[in-house]
Tab-separated table of C-alpha atoms in Angstrom:
chain	number	residue	atom	x	y	z
F	1	MET	CA	40.654	-80.855	224.995
F	2	PRO	CA	39.674	-77.775	222.958
F	3	GLN	CA	38.124	-74.961	224.937
F	4	PRO	CA	35.927	-72.275	223.319
F	5	LEU	CA	36.877	-68.696	224.112
F	6	GLY	CA	33.426	-67.354	223.318
F	7	HIS	CA	32.005	-65.387	220.365
F	8	SER	CA	29.408	-62.697	219.734
F	9	ALA	CA	26.092	-62.989	217.909
F	10	ALA	CA	27.562	-60.920	215.077
F	11	ASP	CA	30.132	-63.657	214.524
F	12	ALA	CA	27.626	-66.520	214.369
F	13	LEU	CA	29.358	-69.789	213.507
F	14	ARG	CA	32.782	-68.179	213.977
F	15	THR	CA	34.202	-69.729	217.127
F	16	PRO	CA	37.630	-69.181	218.720
F	17	LEU	CA	39.163	-72.355	220.172
F	18	THR	CA	42.337	-73.357	221.962
F	19	VAL	CA	43.883	-76.813	221.873
F	20	ARG	CA	46.539	-78.187	224.208
F	21	LEU	CA	49.366	-79.808	222.276
F	22	PRO	CA	51.244	-82.865	223.598
F	23	ASP	CA	54.089	-80.668	224.913
F	24	GLY	CA	51.636	-78.470	226.843
F	25	ARG	CA	51.618	-75.473	224.493
F	26	ARG	CA	48.367	-73.805	223.480
F	27	LEU	CA	47.436	-73.603	219.820
F	28	GLY	CA	44.719	-71.129	218.924
F	29	PHE	CA	42.169	-71.681	216.166
F	30	THR	CA	39.217	-69.909	214.677
F	31	ARG	CA	36.473	-72.210	213.480
F	32	TYR	CA	34.180	-70.941	210.736
F	33	GLY	CA	31.025	-72.930	210.142
F	34	ASN	CA	29.305	-75.971	211.536
F	35	PRO	CA	31.588	-78.446	213.385
F	36	ALA	CA	29.578	-81.317	211.901
F	37	HIS	CA	30.680	-80.435	208.358
F	38	GLN	CA	33.736	-81.469	206.307
F	39	VAL	CA	36.981	-79.886	207.578
F	40	VAL	CA	39.199	-77.556	205.562
F	41	VAL	CA	42.348	-76.267	207.292
F	42	PHE	CA	43.236	-72.675	206.374
F	43	HIS	CA	46.813	-71.365	206.887
F	44	HIS	CA	46.883	-67.580	207.285
F	45	GLY	CA	49.269	-65.142	205.645
F	46	PHE	CA	52.426	-63.521	207.013
F	47	GLY	CA	51.872	-60.859	209.667
F	48	SER	CA	48.217	-61.832	209.861
F	49	SER	CA	46.084	-64.374	211.706
F	50	SER	CA	43.101	-66.697	211.568
F	51	LEU	CA	40.778	-63.653	211.578
F	52	GLU	CA	41.559	-62.805	207.943
F	53	LEU	CA	38.711	-64.878	206.457
F	54	PRO	CA	35.599	-63.116	205.129
F	55	PRO	CA	32.218	-63.931	206.717
F	56	SER	CA	30.578	-66.762	204.790
F	57	VAL	CA	28.092	-68.530	207.072
F	58	ALA	CA	25.446	-69.213	204.415
F	59	LEU	CA	28.052	-70.306	201.858
F	60	LEU	CA	29.738	-72.722	204.265
F	61	ASN	CA	26.377	-74.194	205.241
F	62	ARG	CA	25.400	-74.665	201.611
F	63	LEU	CA	28.696	-76.389	200.795
F	64	LYS	CA	28.683	-78.321	204.096
F	65	LEU	CA	32.204	-77.154	204.926
F	66	GLN	CA	33.830	-75.878	208.095
F	67	LEU	CA	37.091	-73.948	208.115
F	68	LEU	CA	39.607	-74.528	210.897
F	69	ALA	CA	42.158	-71.701	210.792
F	70	PRO	CA	45.112	-72.224	213.173
F	71	ASP	CA	47.164	-69.319	214.470
F	72	ARG	CA	50.860	-70.043	214.188
F	73	PRO	CA	52.992	-69.957	217.363
F	74	GLY	CA	53.154	-66.451	218.825
F	75	VAL	CA	50.006	-65.341	216.977
F	76	GLY	CA	46.715	-64.668	218.764
F	77	GLU	CA	46.108	-67.263	221.480
F	78	SER	CA	48.948	-69.546	220.300
F	79	ASP	CA	51.956	-69.776	222.596
F	80	VAL	CA	55.363	-68.720	221.290
F	81	TYR	CA	57.530	-71.562	219.970
F	82	ARG	CA	61.013	-70.331	219.122
F	83	ARG	CA	62.053	-73.396	217.136
F	84	LEU	CA	59.282	-72.927	214.586
F	85	THR	CA	59.733	-74.695	211.240
F	86	PHE	CA	57.328	-75.613	208.479
F	87	PRO	CA	57.292	-79.295	209.568
F	88	SER	CA	56.971	-78.399	213.271
F	89	PHE	CA	53.811	-76.438	212.564
F	90	ALA	CA	52.451	-79.211	210.344
F	91	HIS	CA	52.947	-81.552	213.311
F	92	ASP	CA	51.195	-79.062	215.616
F	93	VAL	CA	48.174	-78.925	213.324
F	94	ALA	CA	48.028	-82.708	213.013
F	95	ALA	CA	48.125	-83.037	216.817
F	96	ALA	CA	45.388	-80.423	217.138
F	97	LEU	CA	43.194	-82.287	214.642
F	98	ASP	CA	43.656	-85.392	216.769
F	99	ALA	CA	42.587	-83.419	219.859
F	100	LEU	CA	39.504	-82.276	217.960
F	101	HIS	CA	38.798	-85.936	217.007
F	102	ILE	CA	39.186	-85.194	213.291
F	103	THR	CA	40.729	-88.303	211.774
F	104	GLY	CA	39.604	-88.347	208.147
F	105	PRO	CA	41.289	-86.605	205.208
F	106	VAL	CA	40.830	-82.831	205.142
F	107	GLY	CA	41.164	-80.077	202.624
F	108	VAL	CA	44.057	-77.666	203.128
F	109	MET	CA	44.467	-74.131	201.812
F	110	GLY	CA	46.853	-71.285	202.493
F	111	TRP	CA	47.173	-67.635	201.532
F	112	SER	CA	50.543	-65.994	200.798
F	113	VAL	CA	53.185	-67.525	203.142
F	114	GLY	CA	50.345	-69.696	204.412
F	115	GLY	CA	50.607	-71.451	201.054
F	116	VAL	CA	54.043	-72.794	202.018
F	117	HIS	CA	52.596	-74.015	205.322
F	118	ALA	CA	49.795	-75.707	203.362
F	119	LEU	CA	52.397	-77.457	201.185
F	120	ALA	CA	54.248	-78.613	204.306
F	121	GLN	CA	50.991	-79.981	205.751
F	122	ALA	CA	50.323	-81.979	202.591
F	123	ALA	CA	53.928	-83.178	202.259
F	124	CYS	CA	54.284	-84.290	205.882
F	125	TYR	CA	50.821	-85.873	206.153
F	126	PRO	CA	49.814	-87.087	202.664
F	127	GLU	CA	47.337	-89.601	204.078
F	128	ARG	CA	45.457	-86.834	205.909
F	129	VAL	CA	45.236	-84.250	203.104
F	130	ALA	CA	42.738	-84.829	200.308
F	131	ALA	CA	43.119	-81.564	198.366
F	132	VAL	CA	45.179	-78.356	198.439
F	133	GLN	CA	44.520	-74.788	197.320
F	134	LEU	CA	47.344	-72.248	197.214
F	135	LEU	CA	46.060	-68.666	197.206
F	136	SER	CA	48.585	-66.053	196.042
F	137	THR	CA	51.260	-68.351	197.410
F	138	CYS	CA	54.969	-67.709	197.892
F	139	LEU	CA	58.021	-69.927	197.508
F	140	PRO	CA	60.129	-71.114	200.461
F	141	LEU	CA	62.916	-68.516	200.551
F	142	GLY	CA	65.459	-70.876	202.122
F	143	GLU	CA	65.248	-73.701	199.600
F	144	PRO	CA	68.265	-73.562	197.243
F	145	ALA	CA	66.273	-74.699	194.194
F	146	ALA	CA	63.533	-72.129	194.777
F	147	TYR	CA	66.031	-69.393	195.677
F	148	ARG	CA	67.296	-69.315	192.089
F	149	HIS	CA	63.804	-68.301	190.964
F	150	LEU	CA	63.382	-65.435	193.428
F	151	THR	CA	63.379	-61.834	192.260
F	152	ARG	CA	66.249	-59.590	193.297
F	153	THR	CA	63.956	-57.879	195.803
F	154	TRP	CA	63.082	-61.124	197.588
F	155	LYS	CA	66.702	-62.229	197.639
F	156	LEU	CA	67.575	-58.906	199.258
F	157	LEU	CA	64.798	-59.267	201.827
F	158	ARG	CA	65.975	-62.757	202.727
F	159	TRP	CA	69.547	-61.476	203.096
F	160	GLY	CA	68.344	-58.764	205.470
F	161	GLN	CA	66.264	-61.186	207.530
F	162	THR	CA	69.074	-63.699	207.953
F	163	GLY	CA	71.961	-61.234	208.172
F	164	PHE	CA	70.431	-58.769	210.624
F	165	PRO	CA	67.962	-60.705	212.805
F	166	TRP	CA	68.187	-58.173	215.656
F	167	LEU	CA	67.058	-55.381	213.316
F	168	ASN	CA	64.089	-57.409	212.128
F	169	ARG	CA	63.141	-58.344	215.686
F	170	THR	CA	63.179	-54.640	216.596
F	171	THR	CA	61.095	-53.791	213.519
F	172	PHE	CA	58.420	-56.369	214.319
F	173	LEU	CA	58.326	-55.216	217.934
F	174	TRP	CA	57.761	-51.636	216.769
F	175	LEU	CA	55.061	-52.775	214.329
F	176	SER	CA	53.292	-54.727	217.064
F	177	ARG	CA	53.022	-51.518	219.073
F	178	GLN	CA	51.708	-49.596	216.072
F	179	TRP	CA	49.022	-52.203	215.389
F	180	ALA	CA	48.005	-52.246	219.069
F	181	ARG	CA	47.931	-48.460	219.561
F	182	HIS	CA	46.993	-47.085	216.139
F	183	PRO	CA	45.341	-49.891	214.121
F	184	ASP	CA	43.433	-47.626	211.717
F	185	ARG	CA	46.401	-45.408	210.980
F	186	THR	CA	48.617	-48.464	210.481
F	187	ILE	CA	46.305	-50.270	208.052
F	188	ASP	CA	45.873	-47.049	206.069
F	189	GLY	CA	49.645	-46.683	205.881
F	190	PHE	CA	50.047	-50.213	204.539
F	191	VAL	CA	47.309	-49.675	201.964
F	192	LEU	CA	49.157	-46.607	200.637
F	193	LEU	CA	52.303	-48.719	200.123
F	194	MET	CA	50.442	-51.303	198.019
F	195	ARG	CA	50.059	-51.388	194.283
F	196	GLN	CA	46.742	-50.495	192.695
F	197	ALA	CA	45.356	-54.049	192.453
F	198	GLU	CA	45.893	-54.551	196.192
F	199	GLN	CA	44.590	-51.080	197.090
F	200	ASP	CA	41.384	-51.678	195.157
F	201	VAL	CA	40.555	-54.660	197.385
F	202	THR	CA	42.149	-53.773	200.718
F	203	GLY	CA	40.660	-50.295	200.841
F	204	GLN	CA	37.100	-51.550	200.486
F	205	PRO	CA	34.891	-51.164	203.585
F	206	GLY	CA	34.651	-54.514	205.312
F	207	PHE	CA	37.851	-55.914	203.838
F	208	ARG	CA	39.881	-53.062	205.337
F	209	GLU	CA	38.536	-53.750	208.830
F	210	LEU	CA	38.938	-57.494	208.433
F	211	LEU	CA	42.612	-57.222	207.462
F	212	ARG	CA	43.221	-54.610	210.167
F	213	ASP	CA	41.841	-56.818	212.933
F	214	ALA	CA	43.671	-59.869	211.591
F	215	ALA	CA	46.979	-57.982	211.726
F	216	VAL	CA	46.371	-56.701	215.273
F	217	TYR	CA	45.785	-60.314	216.363
F	218	GLY	CA	48.750	-61.490	214.285
F	219	PHE	CA	51.183	-59.134	216.032
F	220	ALA	CA	50.260	-60.335	219.529
F	221	HIS	CA	53.116	-61.394	221.838
F	222	HIS	CA	55.096	-58.261	220.818
F	223	GLY	CA	55.439	-59.481	217.222
F	224	ARG	CA	57.345	-62.597	218.290
F	225	GLY	CA	55.271	-64.923	216.133
F	226	VAL	CA	55.771	-62.810	213.010
F	227	TYR	CA	59.540	-62.737	213.562
F	228	ASP	CA	59.732	-66.517	214.114
F	229	ASP	CA	57.596	-67.100	211.028
F	230	ALA	CA	59.975	-64.959	208.969
F	231	GLN	CA	62.972	-66.887	210.284
F	232	ALA	CA	61.346	-70.214	209.423
F	233	TRP	CA	60.498	-68.912	205.941
F	234	CYS	CA	64.145	-68.003	205.318
F	235	ARG	CA	65.639	-71.319	206.484
F	236	ARG	CA	65.652	-74.575	204.557
F	237	PRO	CA	62.004	-75.647	204.493
F	238	GLY	CA	62.490	-79.126	205.976
F	239	PHE	CA	60.156	-80.820	203.486
F	240	PHE	CA	60.119	-81.606	199.773
F	241	ILE	CA	57.558	-79.915	197.564
F	242	GLU	CA	57.552	-83.002	195.358
F	243	ASP	CA	56.154	-85.052	198.260
F	244	VAL	CA	52.791	-83.299	197.862
F	245	GLN	CA	50.580	-85.832	196.089
F	246	ALA	CA	47.109	-84.373	196.695
F	247	PRO	CA	45.346	-82.510	193.865
F	248	THR	CA	46.535	-78.902	194.107
F	249	VAL	CA	45.108	-75.727	192.572
F	250	LEU	CA	47.160	-72.537	192.518
F	251	TRP	CA	45.130	-69.313	192.431
F	252	HIS	CA	47.261	-66.323	191.472
F	253	GLY	CA	46.668	-62.851	190.061
F	254	THR	CA	48.562	-61.520	187.068
F	255	ALA	CA	48.754	-58.103	188.805
F	256	ASP	CA	50.022	-59.446	192.160
F	257	GLY	CA	52.233	-56.669	193.484
F	258	ILE	CA	53.601	-58.618	196.458
F	259	TRP	CA	54.469	-61.964	194.907
F	260	GLY	CA	54.523	-61.712	191.111
F	261	PRO	CA	53.194	-64.616	189.037
F	262	ASP	CA	56.393	-65.283	187.056
F	263	ASN	CA	57.648	-68.192	189.188
F	264	ILE	CA	54.245	-69.727	189.980
F	265	PRO	CA	54.327	-72.006	186.879
F	266	TYR	CA	57.705	-73.250	188.163
F	267	LEU	CA	56.075	-74.184	191.470
F	268	ALA	CA	53.148	-75.873	189.710
F	269	ASN	CA	55.570	-77.966	187.638
F	270	ARG	CA	57.112	-79.352	190.841
F	271	LEU	CA	53.767	-80.658	192.051
F	272	ALA	CA	52.547	-84.043	190.879
F	273	ASN	CA	48.893	-83.125	190.444
F	274	ALA	CA	48.648	-79.352	190.029
F	275	ARG	CA	46.468	-76.941	188.095
F	276	LEU	CA	47.239	-73.241	187.716
F	277	ASN	CA	44.421	-70.694	187.798
F	278	LEU	CA	45.772	-67.274	186.767
F	279	LEU	CA	43.290	-64.428	187.218
F	280	PRO	CA	43.815	-61.415	184.925
F	281	ASP	CA	44.390	-58.067	186.671
F	282	GLU	CA	43.906	-59.567	190.160
F	283	GLY	CA	46.291	-58.770	193.020
F	284	HIS	CA	47.597	-60.464	196.150
F	285	MET	CA	44.264	-60.198	198.007
F	286	LEU	CA	42.341	-62.053	195.306
F	287	TYR	CA	40.976	-64.570	197.816
F	288	LEU	CA	38.713	-61.906	199.358
F	289	GLU	CA	36.847	-61.210	196.128
F	290	ASN	CA	36.851	-64.828	194.902
F	291	TRP	CA	35.986	-66.551	198.168
F	292	GLU	CA	32.799	-68.193	196.925
F	293	ALA	CA	34.519	-69.621	193.839
F	294	ILE	CA	37.463	-70.849	195.935
F	295	LEU	CA	35.281	-72.625	198.491
F	296	THR	CA	33.061	-74.081	195.785
F	297	GLU	CA	36.123	-75.503	194.063
F	298	MET	CA	37.358	-76.998	197.354
F	299	ARG	CA	34.002	-78.737	197.784
F	300	GLN	CA	34.356	-80.209	194.287
F	301	LEU	CA	37.927	-81.334	194.928
F	302	LEU	CA	36.931	-83.079	198.139
F	303	ASP	CA	33.956	-84.769	196.473
F	304	GLU	CA	36.165	-86.022	193.646
F	305	GLN	CA	38.646	-87.476	196.114
F	306	LEU	CA	35.857	-89.159	198.057
F	307	VAL	CA	34.587	-90.804	194.862
F	308	SER	CA	38.088	-91.943	193.839
F	309	ARG	CA	38.713	-93.517	197.261
F	310	TYR	CA	35.581	-95.670	197.054
F	311	GLN	CA	35.479	-96.316	193.312
F	312	PRO	CA	37.976	-99.242	193.310
F	313	ALA	CA	36.003	-101.018	196.050
F	314	ALA	CA	32.731	-100.543	194.148
F	315	ALA	CA	34.287	-101.850	190.955
F	316	ARG	CA	35.129	-105.138	192.670
F	317	ILE	CA	31.540	-105.757	193.793
């Protein structure tokens, strides 16, 4: 059964939870909003955590949505799972939804690498996913078809991750210590490395602290979860993108300095029911400044799917 970890008055309607999975592992969540409302599962970005979502209590109440943001194994309160894959985490989330007694179709969204996890969720459990939003998403680095569309930089990064795993493990361990001991200095250092579109958003008061705290939580367990997530990202994904049948909207910025928009139309073309929403001059953190529009669109997508499910039955009456 899920057990609340407690929350402060300043984080009203933001509740940390843990769920026991069938194999005994703990999976941590952050719930945003009213548990009586429609569920949307949010998959966090790489090196981050479920704490990366902006406060939106009034908006969630108005739209009658709740966000359930799971922390991947080795992140936050989630136990380390060294055999992490995209399908294994999709199975973890499905088991956690069962433990939370959530049986109906849900919305699914993911930011950055979380977008690949969102695709895996929809591909592995098509009957449980009503709509998908991919926010500044990436491609699975280990899929041969997608690999041909990667930039030279991303191909080099994948080569380094797979060819020198010990070096990457050491790097993530060092970063975990930096986030734990010097969080402000570390977030400021990352902001300086970003391109202008990302700096303009990340450096804003409020967003800076949110992303800082999400990274500190993300690098728990000595950075083990971040390393395992990177390894899973670089291996064959274990699911087929074409198996995603739910309506899917891809939000991407034309000025994204982390994952450029050039191969996003390629990804959209592999999805059966996709729509591409390119935002001029927006960067990788576009979800922070467009959160109301994104959630409003998810509400519309879910309503449309609800109507389509019941329309055939009504037509026969």
